[in-house]
PDB file of C-alpha atoms in Angstrom:
ATOM      1  CA  ASN A  16      -4.433 -67.864  13.010  1.00 57.00           C
ATOM      2  CA  ALA A  17      -6.728 -66.004  10.657  1.00 74.00           C
ATOM      3  CA  GLY A  18      -6.450 -62.256  10.647  1.00 92.00           C
ATOM      4  CA  VAL A  19      -9.198 -59.753  11.299  1.00 96.00           C
ATOM      5  CA  MET A  20     -12.106 -60.449   8.973  1.00 96.00           C
ATOM      6  CA  GLN A  21     -14.480 -57.829   7.655  1.00 97.00           C
ATOM      7  CA  ASN A  22     -17.462 -58.195   5.395  1.00 97.00           C
ATOM      8  CA  PRO A  23     -18.679 -57.145   3.036  1.00 97.00           C
ATOM      9  CA  ARG A  24     -15.550 -55.779   1.391  1.00 96.00           C
ATOM     10  CA  HIS A  25     -17.626 -53.460  -0.766  1.00 97.00           C
ATOM     11  CA  LEU A  26     -21.096 -52.167  -0.017  1.00 98.00           C
ATOM     12  CA  VAL A  27     -23.279 -49.935  -2.167  1.00 98.00           C
ATOM     13  CA  ARG A  28     -26.303 -48.273  -0.647  1.00 98.00           C
ATOM     14  CA  ARG A  29     -28.780 -45.616  -1.765  1.00 97.00           C
ATOM     15  CA  ARG A  30     -29.413 -42.600   0.367  1.00 97.00           C
ATOM     16  CA  GLY A  31     -31.761 -43.420   3.224  1.00 97.00           C
ATOM     17  CA  GLN A  32     -30.908 -47.142   3.387  1.00 98.00           C
ATOM     18  CA  GLU A  33     -29.137 -48.893   6.213  1.00 98.00           C
ATOM     19  CA  ALA A  34     -25.552 -50.200   6.110  1.00 98.00           C
ATOM     20  CA  ARG A  35     -24.338 -53.036   8.322  1.00 98.00           C
ATOM     21  CA  LEU A  36     -20.636 -53.669   8.524  1.00 98.00           C
ATOM     22  CA  ARG A  37     -19.280 -56.774  10.238  1.00 98.00           C
ATOM     23  CA  CYS A  38     -15.939 -57.412  11.901  1.00 97.00           C
ATOM     24  CA  SER A  39     -14.579 -60.654  13.354  1.00 97.00           C
ATOM     25  CA  PRO A  40     -11.489 -59.959  15.454  1.00 96.00           C
ATOM     26  CA  MET A  41      -8.479 -62.218  15.564  1.00 94.00           C
ATOM     27  CA  LYS A  42      -8.807 -65.252  17.787  1.00 91.00           C
ATOM     28  CA  GLY A  43      -8.088 -64.335  21.374  1.00 89.00           C
ATOM     29  CA  HIS A  44      -8.585 -60.604  20.820  1.00 92.00           C
ATOM     30  CA  SER A  45     -11.236 -59.039  22.986  1.00 91.00           C
ATOM     31  CA  HIS A  46     -10.632 -55.406  22.049  1.00 94.00           C
ATOM     32  CA  VAL A  47     -12.217 -54.054  18.847  1.00 96.00           C
ATOM     33  CA  TYR A  48     -11.821 -50.612  17.297  1.00 96.00           C
ATOM     34  CA  TRP A  49     -13.586 -49.032  14.343  1.00 97.00           C
ATOM     35  CA  TYR A  50     -12.019 -46.349  12.170  1.00 97.00           C
ATOM     36  CA  ARG A  51     -13.240 -44.365   9.173  1.00 97.00           C
ATOM     37  CA  GLN A  52     -10.969 -43.290   6.344  1.00 95.00           C
ATOM     38  CA  LEU A  53     -11.907 -40.692   3.777  1.00 90.00           C
ATOM     39  CA  PRO A  54      -9.967 -40.543   0.472  1.00 82.00           C
ATOM     40  CA  GLU A  55      -6.400 -39.241   0.995  1.00 76.00           C
ATOM     41  CA  GLU A  56      -7.033 -38.887   4.717  1.00 81.00           C
ATOM     42  CA  GLY A  57      -5.768 -40.651   7.767  1.00 83.00           C
ATOM     43  CA  LEU A  58      -7.915 -42.958   9.797  1.00 92.00           C
ATOM     44  CA  LYS A  59     -10.290 -41.365  12.299  1.00 94.00           C
ATOM     45  CA  PHE A  60     -11.161 -43.234  15.490  1.00 93.00           C
ATOM     46  CA  MET A  61     -14.855 -43.952  15.864  1.00 96.00           C
ATOM     47  CA  VAL A  62     -15.495 -46.409  18.691  1.00 96.00           C
ATOM     48  CA  TYR A  63     -13.771 -48.904  20.976  1.00 95.00           C
ATOM     49  CA  LEU A  64     -15.590 -51.962  22.258  1.00 95.00           C
ATOM     50  CA  GLN A  65     -14.959 -54.986  24.377  1.00 92.00           C
ATOM     51  CA  LYS A  66     -17.293 -57.961  24.502  1.00 86.00           C
ATOM     52  CA  GLU A  67     -20.815 -56.679  25.202  1.00 86.00           C
ATOM     53  CA  ASN A  68     -19.507 -53.230  26.181  1.00 93.00           C
ATOM     54  CA  ILE A  69     -18.957 -49.934  24.437  1.00 94.00           C
ATOM     55  CA  ILE A  70     -15.919 -48.423  26.130  1.00 93.00           C
ATOM     56  CA  ASP A  71     -15.447 -45.243  24.098  1.00 93.00           C
ATOM     57  CA  GLU A  72     -17.694 -43.970  21.318  1.00 94.00           C
ATOM     58  CA  SER A  73     -16.390 -40.408  21.346  1.00 91.00           C
ATOM     59  CA  GLY A  74     -15.440 -40.522  17.643  1.00 92.00           C
ATOM     60  CA  MET A  75     -18.782 -41.749  16.423  1.00 94.00           C
ATOM     61  CA  PRO A  76     -21.549 -39.355  15.216  1.00 93.00           C
ATOM     62  CA  LYS A  77     -24.314 -39.249  17.781  1.00 91.00           C
ATOM     63  CA  GLU A  78     -27.068 -39.823  15.251  1.00 94.00           C
ATOM     64  CA  ARG A  79     -27.539 -42.670  12.813  1.00 97.00           C
ATOM     65  CA  PHE A  80     -24.395 -44.564  13.879  1.00 97.00           C
ATOM     66  CA  SER A  81     -24.302 -47.390  16.395  1.00 97.00           C
ATOM     67  CA  ALA A  82     -21.907 -50.230  17.207  1.00 97.00           C
ATOM     68  CA  GLU A  83     -22.088 -53.454  19.132  1.00 96.00           C
ATOM     69  CA  PHE A  84     -19.856 -56.385  20.016  1.00 95.00           C
ATOM     70  CA  PRO A  85     -22.142 -59.149  21.298  1.00 91.00           C
ATOM     71  CA  LYS A  86     -21.051 -62.087  23.417  1.00 89.00           C
ATOM     72  CA  GLU A  87     -21.339 -64.333  20.379  1.00 89.00           C
ATOM     73  CA  GLY A  88     -20.646 -63.259  16.814  1.00 91.00           C
ATOM     74  CA  PRO A  89     -18.920 -60.394  15.090  1.00 95.00           C
ATOM     75  CA  SER A  90     -18.840 -56.742  15.966  1.00 97.00           C
ATOM     76  CA  ILE A  91     -21.356 -54.734  13.963  1.00 97.00           C
ATOM     77  CA  LEU A  92     -21.159 -51.110  12.867  1.00 98.00           C
ATOM     78  CA  ARG A  93     -24.567 -49.934  11.815  1.00 98.00           C
ATOM     79  CA  ILE A  94     -25.315 -46.777   9.876  1.00 98.00           C
ATOM     80  CA  GLN A  95     -28.966 -45.864   9.492  1.00 98.00           C
ATOM     81  CA  GLN A  96     -30.383 -43.616   6.772  1.00 98.00           C
ATOM     82  CA  VAL A  97     -27.067 -43.321   4.984  1.00 98.00           C
ATOM     83  CA  VAL A  98     -26.101 -40.055   3.285  1.00 97.00           C
ATOM     84  CA  ARG A  99     -23.482 -39.415   0.581  1.00 95.00           C
ATOM     85  CA  GLY A 100     -21.067 -38.106   3.181  1.00 94.00           C
ATOM     86  CA  ASP A 101     -20.947 -41.580   4.797  1.00 96.00           C
ATOM     87  CA  SER A 102     -19.086 -42.901   1.749  1.00 96.00           C
ATOM     88  CA  ALA A 103     -15.700 -44.007   3.062  1.00 96.00           C
ATOM     89  CA  ALA A 104     -13.597 -46.995   3.946  1.00 97.00           C
ATOM     90  CA  TYR A 105     -14.428 -48.391   7.366  1.00 98.00           C
ATOM     91  CA  PHE A 106     -11.688 -50.370   9.054  1.00 97.00           C
ATOM     92  CA  CYS A 107     -11.956 -52.578  12.061  1.00 97.00           C
ATOM     93  CA  ALA A 108      -8.949 -53.436  14.185  1.00 96.00           C
ATOM     94  CA  SER A 109      -8.439 -55.771  17.115  1.00 95.00           C
ATOM     95  CA  SER A 110      -5.867 -56.249  19.833  1.00 92.00           C
ATOM     96  CA  PRO A 111      -5.300 -58.785  22.611  1.00 90.00           C
ATOM     97  CA  ARG A 112      -4.882 -56.078  25.227  1.00 85.00           C
ATOM     98  CA  LEU A 113      -4.679 -52.314  25.601  1.00 79.00           C
ATOM     99  CA  ASP A 114      -1.607 -50.341  24.594  1.00 72.00           C
ATOM    100  CA  TYR A 115      -0.676 -53.032  22.065  1.00 79.00           C
ATOM    101  CA  GLU A 116      -0.420 -52.973  18.327  1.00 86.00           C
ATOM    102  CA  GLN A 117      -3.733 -53.048  16.570  1.00 90.00           C
ATOM    103  CA  PHE A 118      -4.295 -55.528  13.742  1.00 93.00           C
ATOM    104  CA  PHE A 119      -6.426 -54.122  10.949  1.00 95.00           C
ATOM    105  CA  GLY A 120      -8.956 -55.916   8.793  1.00 96.00           C
ATOM    106  CA  PRO A 121      -9.204 -55.383   5.023  1.00 96.00           C
ATOM    107  CA  GLY A 122     -11.901 -52.784   5.407  1.00 97.00           C
ATOM    108  CA  THR A 123     -15.385 -52.240   4.008  1.00 98.00           C
ATOM    109  CA  ARG A 124     -15.643 -49.666   1.266  1.00 97.00           C
ATOM    110  CA  LEU A 125     -19.053 -48.057   1.512  1.00 97.00           C
ATOM    111  CA  THR A 126     -20.431 -46.122  -1.405  1.00 97.00           C
ATOM    112  CA  VAL A 127     -23.657 -44.201  -1.016  1.00 97.00           C
ATOM    113  CA  LEU A 128     -25.414 -43.320  -4.270  1.00 95.00           C
TER     114      LEU A 128
ATOM    115  CA  GLY B   8      -8.424 -30.879  19.621  1.00 65.00           C
ATOM    116  CA  GLN B   9      -5.474 -33.224  19.784  1.00 68.00           C
ATOM    117  CA  GLN B  10      -3.749 -33.438  16.431  1.00 88.00           C
ATOM    118  CA  VAL B  11      -0.986 -35.355  14.750  1.00 93.00           C
ATOM    119  CA  MET B  12       0.515 -33.549  11.764  1.00 95.00           C
ATOM    120  CA  GLN B  13       2.501 -35.416   9.172  1.00 96.00           C
ATOM    121  CA  ILE B  14       4.666 -34.079   6.352  1.00 96.00           C
ATOM    122  CA  PRO B  15       5.175 -34.258   3.489  1.00 96.00           C
ATOM    123  CA  GLN B  16       1.820 -35.304   2.118  1.00 94.00           C
ATOM    124  CA  TYR B  17       3.429 -36.784  -1.015  1.00 96.00           C
ATOM    125  CA  GLN B  18       6.959 -37.821  -1.865  1.00 97.00           C
ATOM    126  CA  HIS B  19       8.160 -39.102  -5.196  1.00 97.00           C
ATOM    127  CA  VAL B  20      11.690 -40.557  -5.386  1.00 97.00           C
ATOM    128  CA  GLN B  21      13.922 -42.427  -7.784  1.00 97.00           C
ATOM    129  CA  GLU B  22      14.635 -45.984  -6.753  1.00 97.00           C
ATOM    130  CA  GLY B  23      17.740 -45.978  -4.571  1.00 97.00           C
ATOM    131  CA  GLU B  24      17.116 -42.545  -3.063  1.00 98.00           C
ATOM    132  CA  ASP B  25      16.361 -42.051   0.603  1.00 98.00           C
ATOM    133  CA  PHE B  26      12.988 -41.038   2.003  1.00 97.00           C
ATOM    134  CA  THR B  27      11.908 -39.459   5.291  1.00 98.00           C
ATOM    135  CA  THR B  28       8.467 -38.651   6.693  1.00 98.00           C
ATOM    136  CA  TYR B  29       7.949 -36.549   9.830  1.00 98.00           C
ATOM    137  CA  CYS B  30       5.265 -36.612  12.414  1.00 97.00           C
ATOM    138  CA  ASN B  31       4.455 -33.929  15.000  1.00 97.00           C
ATOM    139  CA  SER B  32       1.908 -34.039  17.807  1.00 95.00           C
ATOM    140  CA  SER B  33       0.245 -31.087  19.512  1.00 91.00           C
ATOM    141  CA  THR B  34       0.447 -32.940  22.840  1.00 92.00           C
ATOM    142  CA  THR B  35       2.818 -35.376  24.498  1.00 94.00           C
ATOM    143  CA  LEU B  36       2.418 -38.982  23.431  1.00 94.00           C
ATOM    144  CA  SER B  37       2.679 -42.077  25.544  1.00 92.00           C
ATOM    145  CA  ASN B  38       3.722 -43.971  22.442  1.00 91.00           C
ATOM    146  CA  ILE B  39       3.749 -43.705  18.691  1.00 95.00           C
ATOM    147  CA  GLN B  40       3.066 -46.369  16.105  1.00 95.00           C
ATOM    148  CA  TRP B  41       3.836 -46.498  12.394  1.00 97.00           C
ATOM    149  CA  TYR B  42       1.738 -48.214   9.771  1.00 96.00           C
ATOM    150  CA  LYS B  43       2.044 -48.812   6.061  1.00 97.00           C
ATOM    151  CA  GLN B  44      -0.933 -48.946   3.720  1.00 95.00           C
ATOM    152  CA  ARG B  45      -0.579 -50.104   0.156  1.00 95.00           C
ATOM    153  CA  PRO B  46      -2.993 -48.591  -2.432  1.00 90.00           C
ATOM    154  CA  GLY B  47      -6.408 -50.273  -1.921  1.00 88.00           C
ATOM    155  CA  GLY B  48      -5.133 -52.104   1.111  1.00 92.00           C
ATOM    156  CA  HIS B  49      -5.367 -51.799   4.842  1.00 93.00           C
ATOM    157  CA  PRO B  50      -2.904 -50.417   7.418  1.00 93.00           C
ATOM    158  CA  VAL B  51      -0.193 -52.834   8.434  1.00 94.00           C
ATOM    159  CA  PHE B  52       1.631 -52.309  11.699  1.00 93.00           C
ATOM    160  CA  LEU B  53       5.335 -51.599  11.345  1.00 96.00           C
ATOM    161  CA  ILE B  54       6.613 -50.607  14.784  1.00 95.00           C
ATOM    162  CA  GLN B  55       5.804 -49.035  18.127  1.00 94.00           C
ATOM    163  CA  LEU B  56       8.062 -46.538  19.926  1.00 95.00           C
ATOM    164  CA  VAL B  57       7.597 -45.912  23.651  1.00 94.00           C
ATOM    165  CA  LYS B  58      10.674 -44.346  25.158  1.00 96.00           C
ATOM    166  CA  SER B  59      11.868 -40.770  24.838  1.00 96.00           C
ATOM    167  CA  GLY B  60      14.676 -40.580  22.248  1.00 97.00           C
ATOM    168  CA  GLU B  61      14.109 -44.162  21.165  1.00 97.00           C
ATOM    169  CA  VAL B  62      15.552 -45.302  17.832  1.00 98.00           C
ATOM    170  CA  LYS B  63      14.604 -48.603  16.199  1.00 98.00           C
ATOM    171  CA  LYS B  64      15.734 -50.131  12.939  1.00 97.00           C
ATOM    172  CA  GLN B  65      14.103 -52.660  10.647  1.00 96.00           C
ATOM    173  CA  LYS B  66      16.450 -53.430   7.772  1.00 96.00           C
ATOM    174  CA  ARG B  67      16.377 -50.236   5.656  1.00 97.00           C
ATOM    175  CA  LEU B  68      13.806 -48.475   7.907  1.00 98.00           C
ATOM    176  CA  THR B  69      14.860 -46.304  10.844  1.00 98.00           C
ATOM    177  CA  PHE B  70      12.275 -44.992  13.331  1.00 98.00           C
ATOM    178  CA  GLN B  71      12.897 -42.241  15.845  1.00 98.00           C
ATOM    179  CA  PHE B  72      10.905 -40.901  18.746  1.00 98.00           C
ATOM    180  CA  GLY B  73      11.761 -37.379  19.882  1.00 97.00           C
ATOM    181  CA  GLU B  74      13.104 -36.509  23.335  1.00 96.00           C
ATOM    182  CA  ALA B  75       9.932 -34.607  24.205  1.00 95.00           C
ATOM    183  CA  LYS B  76       7.777 -37.487  22.912  1.00 96.00           C
ATOM    184  CA  LYS B  77       5.946 -35.108  20.581  1.00 96.00           C
ATOM    185  CA  ASN B  78       7.565 -35.937  17.280  1.00 96.00           C
ATOM    186  CA  SER B  79       8.766 -38.907  15.301  1.00 98.00           C
ATOM    187  CA  SER B  80      10.288 -39.765  11.977  1.00 98.00           C
ATOM    188  CA  LEU B  81      10.584 -42.684   9.616  1.00 98.00           C
ATOM    189  CA  HIS B  82      13.599 -42.861   7.318  1.00 98.00           C
ATOM    190  CA  ILE B  83      13.968 -45.369   4.506  1.00 98.00           C
ATOM    191  CA  THR B  84      17.433 -45.856   3.037  1.00 98.00           C
ATOM    192  CA  ALA B  85      17.844 -46.747  -0.645  1.00 98.00           C
ATOM    193  CA  THR B  86      14.150 -47.024  -1.536  1.00 98.00           C
ATOM    194  CA  GLN B  87      12.831 -49.896  -3.593  1.00 97.00           C
ATOM    195  CA  THR B  88       9.637 -50.174  -5.638  1.00 96.00           C
ATOM    196  CA  THR B  89       8.204 -52.440  -2.939  1.00 96.00           C
ATOM    197  CA  ASP B  90       8.329 -49.460  -0.520  1.00 97.00           C
ATOM    198  CA  VAL B  91       5.463 -47.783  -2.408  1.00 97.00           C
ATOM    199  CA  GLY B  92       2.490 -46.979  -0.199  1.00 97.00           C
ATOM    200  CA  THR B  93       1.210 -44.527   2.377  1.00 96.00           C
ATOM    201  CA  TYR B  94       3.043 -44.354   5.681  1.00 97.00           C
ATOM    202  CA  PHE B  95       1.044 -43.278   8.674  1.00 96.00           C
ATOM    203  CA  CYS B  96       2.121 -42.331  12.131  1.00 96.00           C
ATOM    204  CA  ALA B  97      -0.419 -42.831  14.876  1.00 94.00           C
ATOM    205  CA  GLY B  98       0.016 -41.567  18.400  1.00 93.00           C
ATOM    206  CA  ILE B  99      -1.536 -42.532  21.672  1.00 91.00           C
ATOM    207  CA  MET B 100      -1.916 -39.431  23.797  1.00 87.00           C
ATOM    208  CA  GLU B 101      -0.805 -39.479  27.418  1.00 84.00           C
ATOM    209  CA  GLY B 102      -3.766 -40.357  29.569  1.00 81.00           C
ATOM    210  CA  SER B 103      -5.176 -42.760  27.010  1.00 79.00           C
ATOM    211  CA  ASN B 104      -3.940 -46.252  26.380  1.00 72.00           C
ATOM    212  CA  TYR B 105      -5.811 -47.218  23.253  1.00 82.00           C
ATOM    213  CA  LYS B 106      -7.047 -44.300  21.152  1.00 86.00           C
ATOM    214  CA  LEU B 107      -4.818 -43.957  18.126  1.00 89.00           C
ATOM    215  CA  THR B 108      -4.737 -40.488  16.525  1.00 92.00           C
ATOM    216  CA  PHE B 109      -3.520 -40.871  12.987  1.00 93.00           C
ATOM    217  CA  GLY B 110      -1.583 -38.423  10.881  1.00 94.00           C
ATOM    218  CA  LYS B 111      -2.845 -37.897   7.324  1.00 93.00           C
ATOM    219  CA  GLY B 112      -0.015 -40.026   5.985  1.00 94.00           C
ATOM    220  CA  THR B 113       2.759 -39.613   3.415  1.00 96.00           C
ATOM    221  CA  LEU B 114       2.215 -41.239   0.050  1.00 96.00           C
ATOM    222  CA  LEU B 115       5.512 -42.538  -1.261  1.00 97.00           C
ATOM    223  CA  THR B 116       5.919 -43.360  -4.939  1.00 97.00           C
ATOM    224  CA  VAL B 117       9.141 -44.811  -6.307  1.00 97.00           C
ATOM    225  CA  ASN B 118      10.284 -44.506  -9.901  1.00 95.00           C
ATOM    226  CA  PRO B 119      12.180 -47.611 -11.010  1.00 92.00           C
TER     227      PRO B 119
END
C-alpha cells in the first residue's frame, strides 16, 4: 500500500505566480488534511477535506488560497499570486476515519523568489 | 487561541543519556499524538494517547498523558544517534475530532 504521495517535492515560483500542490491520499483514505510548516516551527492546520467537500478551512488564509478534493484525482492546494511569505513546506496528511492517526506525505517545499 | 506549548526547543545529549520533552495545552485535550520528523523529512506518527493518566511504552520510548489531559511527555532512555530528529506533540482539543494543534517541537541532537 503506497503512502501519501505529494508532488512536486520542490516548487520555485516568482512573486505573483500561481502554485499548485497535489496530494494523493493513501488507498482507502477519504479524509485529507493540509498543513503548513515554517522553518523551525510546528505544523499549522490549514484545511480538512473529504471527497468533494471542504469540511473545515479555518486555518487557511481567506485570500489567494483554495483547496479541493475532487471525486476523481488528487487533492489540490492552490495559492494564487504567491508572495515571499508563502515560502514554506506544505504537508498533506490522510486518514481512514476521524480521530485516527494521520499519515503524512513527504511534503512540497515552496520557495517564492 | 488554543495553544500547545512544547519545551525545550532544543536538546543536545551524549549518546546513552536520557531525553525528555514536555508538552502543555491551554485547554483540555481529547487525545494527544506524538510525531517524529527527521531533518528534511516529514512527520511520522509515533503514538496516540487517549485516557487520562495513560502511559505507553515503545522500546526505549515512554509516553505519558497527564491526569487533567492537558499535558504530556515523551521520555527516551539511553539515546542513540538514530533518535536524532524533531519530536512534535499534537493535540486534538475536546469538541473536535480531527484538528491537530501542533507544538513547535523539540529538536534532539545526539553526540556519538
